[in-house]
Amino acid sequence: MIGNLKPLEILLIVAVIFLLFGAKKLPDMARSLGKSARILKSEAKAMKKEGEAEDAATASSVADQAPQQPAAPRTIQASPGDVTSARPVSEPNHTTKS
């Protein structure tokens, strides 16, 4: 559908966006969209690494049958343009009662 758009139609869409949001808000919107994309990408990488680490830990703990110590709390690093520093991530406690 998007590949079928002609240059005049794309120009018309861009003009409508400028009229709706204004030239002052568009850079802020693009900046926040980019920041969100960077955070999403870094969290996806962290989840992938965490999953690989859990798989390796599960394999080694099955062989060892030793209790695991709690891991250090994770932190989210601030993006390059962010004014806040790294902050801890609260993770839910996954204990089950028997």
Tab-separated table of C-alpha atoms in Angstrom:
chain	number	residue	atom	x	y	z
A	1	MET	CA	0.000	0.000	0.000
A	2	ILE	CA	2.721	2.479	0.950
A	3	GLY	CA	4.773	1.493	-2.103
A	4	ASN	CA	1.907	2.549	-4.369
A	5	LEU	CA	1.967	6.191	-3.226
A	6	LYS	CA	2.950	8.728	-5.858
A	7	PRO	CA	5.243	11.679	-5.027
A	8	LEU	CA	2.343	14.137	-5.115
A	9	GLU	CA	0.373	12.038	-2.619
A	10	ILE	CA	3.365	11.842	-0.271
A	11	LEU	CA	3.795	15.615	-0.503
A	12	LEU	CA	0.117	16.095	0.322
A	13	ILE	CA	0.407	13.827	3.388
A	14	VAL	CA	3.476	15.720	4.622
A	15	ALA	CA	1.675	19.049	4.149
A	16	VAL	CA	-1.321	17.823	6.180
A	17	ILE	CA	1.016	16.672	8.975
A	18	PHE	CA	2.674	20.116	9.022
A	19	LEU	CA	-0.709	21.796	9.217
A	20	LEU	CA	-1.943	19.541	12.029
A	21	PHE	CA	1.104	19.574	14.286
A	22	GLY	CA	2.979	22.718	13.293
A	23	ALA	CA	6.644	23.136	12.498
A	24	LYS	CA	7.614	23.711	16.138
A	25	LYS	CA	6.331	20.404	17.477
A	26	LEU	CA	7.597	18.104	14.709
A	27	PRO	CA	11.292	18.090	15.795
A	28	ASP	CA	10.261	17.315	19.382
A	29	MET	CA	8.013	14.501	18.205
A	30	ALA	CA	10.784	13.043	16.024
A	31	ARG	CA	13.273	13.308	18.888
A	32	SER	CA	10.977	11.501	21.318
A	33	LEU	CA	10.225	8.829	18.712
A	34	GLY	CA	13.960	8.251	18.194
A	35	LYS	CA	14.579	8.106	21.941
A	36	SER	CA	11.776	5.564	22.346
A	37	ALA	CA	13.190	3.461	19.525
A	38	ARG	CA	16.651	3.467	21.141
A	39	ILE	CA	15.208	2.418	24.498
A	40	LEU	CA	13.162	-0.343	22.868
A	41	LYS	CA	16.197	-1.614	20.983
A	42	SER	CA	18.421	-1.639	24.086
A	43	GLU	CA	15.749	-3.382	26.178
A	44	ALA	CA	15.259	-6.009	23.467
A	45	LYS	CA	19.012	-6.681	23.441
A	46	ALA	CA	19.055	-6.878	27.249
A	47	MET	CA	16.148	-9.332	27.265
A	48	LYS	CA	17.890	-11.478	24.641
A	49	LYS	CA	21.145	-11.523	26.638
A	50	GLU	CA	19.205	-12.233	29.826
A	51	GLY	CA	17.402	-15.132	28.152
A	52	GLU	CA	20.682	-16.580	26.917
A	53	ALA	CA	22.195	-16.175	30.388
A	54	GLU	CA	19.169	-17.889	31.970
A	55	ASP	CA	19.476	-20.778	29.510
A	56	ALA	CA	23.156	-21.179	30.380
A	57	ALA	CA	22.448	-20.827	34.095
A	58	THR	CA	19.658	-23.408	33.900
A	59	ALA	CA	21.928	-25.870	32.150
A	60	SER	CA	24.711	-25.374	34.699
A	61	SER	CA	22.359	-25.419	37.696
A	62	VAL	CA	20.774	-28.671	36.567
A	63	ALA	CA	24.253	-30.200	36.491
A	64	ASP	CA	25.321	-28.626	39.797
A	65	GLN	CA	21.976	-28.594	41.639
A	66	ALA	CA	23.313	-25.637	43.655
A	67	PRO	CA	21.044	-22.749	44.758
A	68	GLN	CA	21.532	-19.506	42.851
A	69	GLN	CA	22.318	-16.227	44.539
A	70	PRO	CA	20.142	-13.234	43.643
A	71	ALA	CA	21.531	-11.186	40.771
A	72	ALA	CA	22.509	-7.556	41.142
A	73	PRO	CA	19.715	-5.118	40.227
A	74	ARG	CA	19.666	-4.065	36.585
A	75	THR	CA	19.864	-0.430	35.578
A	76	ILE	CA	18.716	1.389	32.475
A	77	GLN	CA	21.448	3.615	31.104
A	78	ALA	CA	20.452	7.136	30.114
A	79	SER	CA	20.401	7.897	26.406
A	80	PRO	CA	22.984	10.382	25.077
A	81	GLY	CA	20.586	13.356	25.086
A	82	ASP	CA	18.857	12.445	28.335
A	83	VAL	CA	19.424	14.657	31.369
A	84	THR	CA	18.620	11.985	33.945
A	85	SER	CA	21.149	9.425	35.083
A	86	ALA	CA	20.832	5.651	35.163
A	87	ARG	CA	17.973	4.378	37.285
A	88	PRO	CA	17.292	0.935	38.756
A	89	VAL	CA	14.678	-1.300	37.195
A	90	SER	CA	12.185	-2.914	39.527
A	91	GLU	CA	11.589	-6.515	38.625
A	92	PRO	CA	8.726	-8.584	40.011
A	93	ASN	CA	9.552	-11.277	42.517
A	94	HIS	CA	9.056	-14.694	40.860
A	95	THR	CA	8.712	-16.807	43.974
A	96	THR	CA	5.910	-19.322	44.114
A	97	LYS	CA	4.281	-20.738	47.216
A	98	SER	CA	3.822	-24.494	47.469
